[in-house]
Amino acid sequence: MFAYIIRRLLYAIPILVGVNLITFVLFFVVNSPEDVARAHLGEKYVTPQAIENWVHEKGYNHPLMYNADADGLNRITDTIFYQKSLKLFTLDFGQADDGRDIATDVLTRMGPSLALAIPTFVIGIWINICVALIVVMFRATHLDKAAVALFVSLMSISGLFYIIGGQYMVATLWRLVPISGFEPGAMAWKFLILPVVIGVISGIGLGARWYRTLFLETVDQDFVRTARAKGVSELGVLFHHVLPNALLPILTGVVVVIPSLFMGSLLMEAFFGIPGLGSYMLDAIRAQDFAIVRTMVFVGSVLYILGLILTDISYTMADPRVRLN
Amino acid sequence: MDIFTVKPVILWTDLMLWLLVISITAFLFSLRSNPESRDQWRQVFSSRLGMATFIIILSYITLALIDSLHFRKPLPPAAGQNPETTYYSNKVHSVLDLILGEMGERKERSYSEPFALKSFTKENMTNEQGQTYRDYPDLEHAGSHLENKAEHHRDLLWQSLIGLTKGLLFGVILCALMKGTTRSSSLPWGTAMTTILVICMLLGWLLHVGNLYHILGTDRAGNDTLYDSIKGIRTGVLIGTLATLIMMPIAITLGICAGYFKGWVDDTVQYLYTTLSSIPGILLIAAAILQFQVFIDLNPGFFEVGLEKADARFLGLCFILGITSWAGLCRLLRAETLKISQLPYVQAAHAFGVSHIRVIRQHILPNVMHIILITFVLDFSGLVLAEAVLSYIGVGVDSSMPSWGNMINLARSELSQEPVVWWNLVGAFFFMFTLVLAANLFSDLVNEAFNPKNRQERAQ
């Protein structure tokens, strides 16, 4: 398995290079740095000097891929591609437009993101599985039908409405918790409880429906019938025979997102004013700070690939029949 | 207004939507000769739910199509202008605007409640004696036909009856026409007719009463909320269909080639979709849209009217949404093609020396059609929902384009106002929820009928 992981990690390198090429094309080839400078500084009333200053200040005053004026290795390294894209591999993220170091910002903002994402994720999965198991217990009855109808309705509501509605109900109407904001340390729960509850509720429709389908596929199999025949209670059947056997497909969908939890949730953090990576990205997008966007694309891709590898490893643990080679 | 004096404006998305609907219709008609898929469609439509949701989706698509016929009205000739040349208004209208009548042009000053006669906020006004006082001013365009304001509620009831009757008459005519053209009796036509009648009555009521009052009130800028919600339909339908279909040819070609030719083709395609799907979707979309906007802003010469700029951005959005969702379809097609190309009949075709293109067209493509269809219907509702989120982040459709996402974005802090302004959110919610719910229910039925896994279970 060790050799397998090493090979997967090596395979990740061309993928990350590809990701960097795509972002490079998007950020520097579609519009030249001068065009971006012009758009940034205001289109009509901008002097060539101002553009040059901006480009210089950001370090975009190099050729794109190949520097014919330099000699030796500098022909490759004195280029935007090397300076801005390949340097991400050494975790050298550079500076944001406001001069702050991106790497430290990313590290400090990871905490609040995780504080929101992990509870939402864990509680969400737990509730979804429980709800799905209860519905499966009543399969082929009217209750099952009504539950499915409810799930489909719940997933047809835009996430924005859950957030806006939930904020209104709990924080404005009932005045229980603050509407938005964040405070590090022990008092953080006061600010986190509302986004976590809303995040869990907004995911129930899609999640519980998916788990229900998975459980229904297992529930009619022979070993379940055998278990029932030897007198295992319905709850025992569900928790000891159905759930463990439906674990494999659950893992496919669940493990892959675990590393991405670091990225935080864009919408939740923006609405509730939590200073995590999600709101960091949103601010960068709104301010058109491309250095941050480029970094986050890189970080996100690394985490995604990590998720794929973790999924494979978790397979071998959940199902001894699976061998990685 | 003389219909021949208007100048048609053909937007790229208009063209694509019309082409798309025509080609899908043609495709479905071509399937009539295939007994298997006819049975599958029959299964979808034989349930009442399938029929009702299909008609709801169809009415949304019809409204989007009518809203995709754009034109510019000629301006009245100015003094001293050469009478030979006509200038056209910079505002682009659609045929739907004509049907909605005055609904879009009845601007108030600011917020007003649904069906209200007076504004929502107090303003300074002057009475006949020249004194200034504060009160709720009358709305300019709501209930202006009333002679006595006390008749408000009675008039509302009366006009509602008129509107409902109009809609009912129209619905009955539609149903009669449909009855004349259909022969098959095994499908639930009763449900279909009921759905059509309900939708027609609702539309009749909205059209009639909506031109006399603001049914869903007005927003901060004084625009009619109902009108905005209806105009959002086109954006929603377009994004749900175009985004999947723009990338479909590439996804199909690459997916099938990877599964069929294997070897380095397979490696390349796998590398491509792993790379693309490892980029966080929202960031890729944001980066692409921001860069595209810079491009549009720097090249204003390409576009004649403002709407064309918004349209170009919209097309770019569909394209990039397609790219982010492309990997999933490609992966499914590759796996299925791998499986099919091992089957005896494909091997036999190889042995007979049938060319690769012929094998793909005759044996592979028809057998992966269900995957393509299922992906298309399943993706639809997700894309409609994604539009709202993207507009909130600021990388969705252009802010000048009417869309539910933009409406939610503008109204997002209105619930925390005192007193609460709820109608803008409710308007966007109602129209979006109906479409997405219908699409979700319908796609479930299509999935059930076309997925071979479910078919086997049924056969047992």
PDB file of C-alpha atoms in Angstrom, chain A residues 101-273:
ATOM      1  CA  ASP A 101       1.445  37.751   3.215  1.00  0.00           C
ATOM      2  CA  ILE A 102      -0.999  35.224   1.751  1.00  0.00           C
ATOM      3  CA  ALA A 103       0.522  32.178   3.465  1.00  0.00           C
ATOM      4  CA  THR A 104       0.022  33.577   6.997  1.00  0.00           C
ATOM      5  CA  ASP A 105      -3.485  34.736   6.123  1.00  0.00           C
ATOM      6  CA  VAL A 106      -4.373  31.264   4.906  1.00  0.00           C
ATOM      7  CA  LEU A 107      -3.027  29.661   8.067  1.00  0.00           C
ATOM      8  CA  THR A 108      -4.787  32.000  10.495  1.00  0.00           C
ATOM      9  CA  ARG A 109      -8.078  31.760   8.634  1.00  0.00           C
ATOM     10  CA  MET A 110      -8.096  27.969   8.544  1.00  0.00           C
ATOM     11  CA  GLY A 111      -9.105  27.802  12.230  1.00  0.00           C
ATOM     12  CA  PRO A 112     -12.478  29.561  12.009  1.00  0.00           C
ATOM     13  CA  SER A 113     -13.231  27.683   8.785  1.00  0.00           C
ATOM     14  CA  LEU A 114     -12.654  24.330  10.432  1.00  0.00           C
ATOM     15  CA  ALA A 115     -14.572  25.369  13.542  1.00  0.00           C
ATOM     16  CA  LEU A 116     -17.609  25.815  11.307  1.00  0.00           C
ATOM     17  CA  ALA A 117     -17.040  23.087   8.735  1.00  0.00           C
ATOM     18  CA  ILE A 118     -16.234  20.119  10.978  1.00  0.00           C
ATOM     19  CA  PRO A 119     -19.334  20.289  13.225  1.00  0.00           C
ATOM     20  CA  THR A 120     -21.566  20.891  10.197  1.00  0.00           C
ATOM     21  CA  PHE A 121     -20.017  17.919   8.419  1.00  0.00           C
ATOM     22  CA  VAL A 122     -20.077  15.442  11.319  1.00  0.00           C
ATOM     23  CA  ILE A 123     -23.508  16.342  12.683  1.00  0.00           C
ATOM     24  CA  GLY A 124     -24.871  16.521   9.144  1.00  0.00           C
ATOM     25  CA  ILE A 125     -23.775  13.004   8.243  1.00  0.00           C
ATOM     26  CA  TRP A 126     -24.978  11.606  11.536  1.00  0.00           C
ATOM     27  CA  ILE A 127     -28.429  13.160  11.218  1.00  0.00           C
ATOM     28  CA  ASN A 128     -28.764  12.235   7.550  1.00  0.00           C
ATOM     29  CA  ILE A 129     -27.938   8.598   8.226  1.00  0.00           C
ATOM     30  CA  CYS A 130     -30.314   8.423  11.175  1.00  0.00           C
ATOM     31  CA  VAL A 131     -33.162  10.013   9.239  1.00  0.00           C
ATOM     32  CA  ALA A 132     -32.512   7.733   6.268  1.00  0.00           C
ATOM     33  CA  LEU A 133     -32.476   4.622   8.477  1.00  0.00           C
ATOM     34  CA  ILE A 134     -35.761   5.603  10.098  1.00  0.00           C
ATOM     35  CA  VAL A 135     -37.331   6.148   6.677  1.00  0.00           C
ATOM     36  CA  VAL A 136     -35.973   2.809   5.462  1.00  0.00           C
ATOM     37  CA  MET A 137     -37.569   1.173   8.493  1.00  0.00           C
ATOM     38  CA  PHE A 138     -40.944   2.323   7.173  1.00  0.00           C
ATOM     39  CA  ARG A 139     -40.181   1.499   3.542  1.00  0.00           C
ATOM     40  CA  ALA A 140     -43.073   0.974   1.131  1.00  0.00           C
ATOM     41  CA  THR A 141     -45.535   2.760   3.416  1.00  0.00           C
ATOM     42  CA  HIS A 142     -47.164   6.141   3.071  1.00  0.00           C
ATOM     43  CA  LEU A 143     -44.694   7.526   5.581  1.00  0.00           C
ATOM     44  CA  ASP A 144     -41.843   6.586   3.258  1.00  0.00           C
ATOM     45  CA  LYS A 145     -43.554   8.289   0.334  1.00  0.00           C
ATOM     46  CA  ALA A 146     -44.244  11.427   2.340  1.00  0.00           C
ATOM     47  CA  ALA A 147     -40.641  11.503   3.552  1.00  0.00           C
ATOM     48  CA  VAL A 148     -39.281  11.254   0.011  1.00  0.00           C
ATOM     49  CA  ALA A 149     -41.619  14.034  -1.090  1.00  0.00           C
ATOM     50  CA  LEU A 150     -40.346  16.129   1.810  1.00  0.00           C
ATOM     51  CA  PHE A 151     -36.714  15.398   0.900  1.00  0.00           C
ATOM     52  CA  VAL A 152     -37.258  16.422  -2.725  1.00  0.00           C
ATOM     53  CA  SER A 153     -38.994  19.625  -1.630  1.00  0.00           C
ATOM     54  CA  LEU A 154     -36.189  20.413   0.817  1.00  0.00           C
ATOM     55  CA  MET A 155     -33.530  19.968  -1.844  1.00  0.00           C
ATOM     56  CA  SER A 156     -35.456  22.167  -4.272  1.00  0.00           C
ATOM     57  CA  ILE A 157     -34.988  25.183  -2.031  1.00  0.00           C
ATOM     58  CA  SER A 158     -31.946  27.282  -2.759  1.00  0.00           C
ATOM     59  CA  GLY A 159     -29.319  27.326  -0.014  1.00  0.00           C
ATOM     60  CA  LEU A 160     -29.636  31.098   0.068  1.00  0.00           C
ATOM     61  CA  PHE A 161     -33.190  30.831   1.374  1.00  0.00           C
ATOM     62  CA  TYR A 162     -32.154  28.518   4.187  1.00  0.00           C
ATOM     63  CA  ILE A 163     -29.565  31.023   5.293  1.00  0.00           C
ATOM     64  CA  ILE A 164     -31.703  34.137   4.931  1.00  0.00           C
ATOM     65  CA  GLY A 165     -34.756  32.451   6.445  1.00  0.00           C
ATOM     66  CA  GLY A 166     -32.847  30.842   9.291  1.00  0.00           C
ATOM     67  CA  GLN A 167     -31.085  34.057  10.175  1.00  0.00           C
ATOM     68  CA  TYR A 168     -34.414  35.845  10.227  1.00  0.00           C
ATOM     69  CA  MET A 169     -36.204  33.240  12.346  1.00  0.00           C
ATOM     70  CA  VAL A 170     -33.594  32.611  14.995  1.00  0.00           C
ATOM     71  CA  ALA A 171     -31.634  35.780  15.270  1.00  0.00           C
ATOM     72  CA  THR A 172     -34.195  38.444  14.454  1.00  0.00           C
ATOM     73  CA  LEU A 173     -37.491  36.933  15.503  1.00  0.00           C
ATOM     74  CA  TRP A 174     -36.391  35.019  18.583  1.00  0.00           C
ATOM     75  CA  ARG A 175     -33.223  36.975  19.418  1.00  0.00           C
ATOM     76  CA  LEU A 176     -31.408  33.926  20.768  1.00  0.00           C
ATOM     77  CA  VAL A 177     -27.969  34.214  19.209  1.00  0.00           C
ATOM     78  CA  PRO A 178     -26.043  36.949  17.426  1.00  0.00           C
ATOM     79  CA  ILE A 179     -26.889  37.268  13.750  1.00  0.00           C
ATOM     80  CA  SER A 180     -23.294  37.281  12.540  1.00  0.00           C
ATOM     81  CA  GLY A 181     -19.740  37.785  13.662  1.00  0.00           C
ATOM     82  CA  PHE A 182     -17.049  35.678  15.269  1.00  0.00           C
ATOM     83  CA  GLU A 183     -14.963  35.518  18.376  1.00  0.00           C
ATOM     84  CA  PRO A 184     -12.043  33.146  18.756  1.00  0.00           C
ATOM     85  CA  GLY A 185     -11.822  30.916  21.815  1.00  0.00           C
ATOM     86  CA  ALA A 186     -14.465  29.369  23.993  1.00  0.00           C
ATOM     87  CA  MET A 187     -17.223  31.849  23.213  1.00  0.00           C
ATOM     88  CA  ALA A 188     -17.122  30.941  19.549  1.00  0.00           C
ATOM     89  CA  TRP A 189     -19.982  28.435  19.973  1.00  0.00           C
ATOM     90  CA  LYS A 190     -22.447  31.305  20.325  1.00  0.00           C
ATOM     91  CA  PHE A 191     -21.610  32.475  16.843  1.00  0.00           C
ATOM     92  CA  LEU A 192     -21.232  29.004  15.355  1.00  0.00           C
ATOM     93  CA  ILE A 193     -24.423  27.346  16.519  1.00  0.00           C
ATOM     94  CA  LEU A 194     -26.744  29.083  14.060  1.00  0.00           C
ATOM     95  CA  PRO A 195     -24.624  28.481  10.918  1.00  0.00           C
ATOM     96  CA  VAL A 196     -24.078  24.860  11.931  1.00  0.00           C
ATOM     97  CA  VAL A 197     -27.794  24.232  12.453  1.00  0.00           C
ATOM     98  CA  ILE A 198     -28.667  25.912   9.171  1.00  0.00           C
ATOM     99  CA  GLY A 199     -25.925  24.042   7.343  1.00  0.00           C
ATOM    100  CA  VAL A 200     -27.187  20.719   8.675  1.00  0.00           C
ATOM    101  CA  ILE A 201     -30.832  21.448   7.858  1.00  0.00           C
ATOM    102  CA  SER A 202     -30.085  22.634   4.335  1.00  0.00           C
ATOM    103  CA  GLY A 203     -28.253  19.388   3.640  1.00  0.00           C
ATOM    104  CA  ILE A 204     -30.897  16.993   4.959  1.00  0.00           C
ATOM    105  CA  GLY A 205     -32.961  16.809   1.763  1.00  0.00           C
ATOM    106  CA  LEU A 206     -30.145  15.772  -0.530  1.00  0.00           C
ATOM    107  CA  GLY A 207     -28.225  13.714   2.028  1.00  0.00           C
ATOM    108  CA  ALA A 208     -31.025  11.683   3.567  1.00  0.00           C
ATOM    109  CA  ARG A 209     -32.458  10.911   0.134  1.00  0.00           C
ATOM    110  CA  TRP A 210     -29.106   9.649  -1.069  1.00  0.00           C
ATOM    111  CA  TYR A 211     -28.519   7.470   2.009  1.00  0.00           C
ATOM    112  CA  ARG A 212     -32.039   6.101   1.725  1.00  0.00           C
ATOM    113  CA  THR A 213     -31.321   4.864  -1.824  1.00  0.00           C
ATOM    114  CA  LEU A 214     -28.075   3.284  -0.646  1.00  0.00           C
ATOM    115  CA  PHE A 215     -29.753   1.514   2.265  1.00  0.00           C
ATOM    116  CA  LEU A 216     -32.631   0.319   0.088  1.00  0.00           C
ATOM    117  CA  GLU A 217     -30.120  -1.404  -2.196  1.00  0.00           C
ATOM    118  CA  THR A 218     -28.752  -3.390   0.730  1.00  0.00           C
ATOM    119  CA  VAL A 219     -31.970  -4.024   2.582  1.00  0.00           C
ATOM    120  CA  ASP A 220     -33.287  -6.655   0.178  1.00  0.00           C
ATOM    121  CA  GLN A 221     -30.146  -8.762   0.058  1.00  0.00           C
ATOM    122  CA  ASP A 222     -29.930 -12.331   1.255  1.00  0.00           C
ATOM    123  CA  PHE A 223     -27.869 -11.753   4.369  1.00  0.00           C
ATOM    124  CA  VAL A 224     -30.402  -9.223   5.604  1.00  0.00           C
ATOM    125  CA  ARG A 225     -33.201 -11.708   5.105  1.00  0.00           C
ATOM    126  CA  THR A 226     -31.171 -14.327   6.966  1.00  0.00           C
ATOM    127  CA  ALA A 227     -30.597 -11.946   9.848  1.00  0.00           C
ATOM    128  CA  ARG A 228     -34.296 -11.209  10.020  1.00  0.00           C
ATOM    129  CA  ALA A 229     -35.117 -14.908   9.834  1.00  0.00           C
ATOM    130  CA  LYS A 230     -32.939 -15.719  12.798  1.00  0.00           C
ATOM    131  CA  GLY A 231     -34.881 -13.206  14.819  1.00  0.00           C
ATOM    132  CA  VAL A 232     -32.782 -10.048  14.847  1.00  0.00           C
ATOM    133  CA  SER A 233     -34.907  -7.010  15.636  1.00  0.00           C
ATOM    134  CA  GLU A 234     -35.586  -4.503  12.863  1.00  0.00           C
ATOM    135  CA  LEU A 235     -33.336  -1.906  14.490  1.00  0.00           C
ATOM    136  CA  GLY A 236     -30.590  -4.467  14.919  1.00  0.00           C
ATOM    137  CA  VAL A 237     -30.892  -5.422  11.267  1.00  0.00           C
ATOM    138  CA  LEU A 238     -30.566  -1.823  10.198  1.00  0.00           C
ATOM    139  CA  PHE A 239     -27.635  -0.898  12.403  1.00  0.00           C
ATOM    140  CA  HIS A 240     -25.662  -4.140  12.334  1.00  0.00           C
ATOM    141  CA  HIS A 241     -26.356  -5.565   8.909  1.00  0.00           C
ATOM    142  CA  VAL A 242     -27.520  -2.811   6.573  1.00  0.00           C
ATOM    143  CA  LEU A 243     -25.407   0.119   7.723  1.00  0.00           C
ATOM    144  CA  PRO A 244     -21.961  -1.569   7.676  1.00  0.00           C
ATOM    145  CA  ASN A 245     -22.621  -3.036   4.247  1.00  0.00           C
ATOM    146  CA  ALA A 246     -23.741   0.265   2.791  1.00  0.00           C
ATOM    147  CA  LEU A 247     -20.561   1.870   4.106  1.00  0.00           C
ATOM    148  CA  LEU A 248     -18.534   1.455   0.933  1.00  0.00           C
ATOM    149  CA  PRO A 249     -20.653   3.710  -1.308  1.00  0.00           C
ATOM    150  CA  ILE A 250     -21.006   6.154   1.600  1.00  0.00           C
ATOM    151  CA  LEU A 251     -17.231   6.401   1.824  1.00  0.00           C
ATOM    152  CA  THR A 252     -16.958   7.329  -1.869  1.00  0.00           C
ATOM    153  CA  GLY A 253     -18.988  10.441  -1.339  1.00  0.00           C
ATOM    154  CA  VAL A 254     -17.851  11.357   2.147  1.00  0.00           C
ATOM    155  CA  VAL A 255     -14.086  10.858   2.415  1.00  0.00           C
ATOM    156  CA  VAL A 256     -13.294  12.826  -0.705  1.00  0.00           C
ATOM    157  CA  VAL A 257     -14.692  16.024   0.793  1.00  0.00           C
ATOM    158  CA  ILE A 258     -12.896  15.775   4.149  1.00  0.00           C
ATOM    159  CA  PRO A 259      -9.701  17.593   3.102  1.00  0.00           C
ATOM    160  CA  SER A 260     -11.816  20.219   1.340  1.00  0.00           C
ATOM    161  CA  LEU A 261     -13.329  21.134   4.702  1.00  0.00           C
ATOM    162  CA  PHE A 262     -10.215  23.259   5.170  1.00  0.00           C
ATOM    163  CA  MET A 263     -11.466  25.523   2.410  1.00  0.00           C
ATOM    164  CA  GLY A 264     -14.534  26.463   4.427  1.00  0.00           C
ATOM    165  CA  SER A 265     -17.926  27.339   3.049  1.00  0.00           C
ATOM    166  CA  LEU A 266     -18.172  30.437   0.901  1.00  0.00           C
ATOM    167  CA  LEU A 267     -21.830  31.202   1.551  1.00  0.00           C
ATOM    168  CA  MET A 268     -22.026  30.351   5.238  1.00  0.00           C
ATOM    169  CA  GLU A 269     -18.951  32.347   6.159  1.00  0.00           C
ATOM    170  CA  ALA A 270     -20.021  35.308   4.082  1.00  0.00           C
ATOM    171  CA  PHE A 271     -23.525  35.482   5.555  1.00  0.00           C
ATOM    172  CA  PHE A 272     -22.440  34.928   9.131  1.00  0.00           C
ATOM    173  CA  GLY A 273     -19.321  37.064   9.030  1.00  0.00           C
TER     174      GLY A 273
END
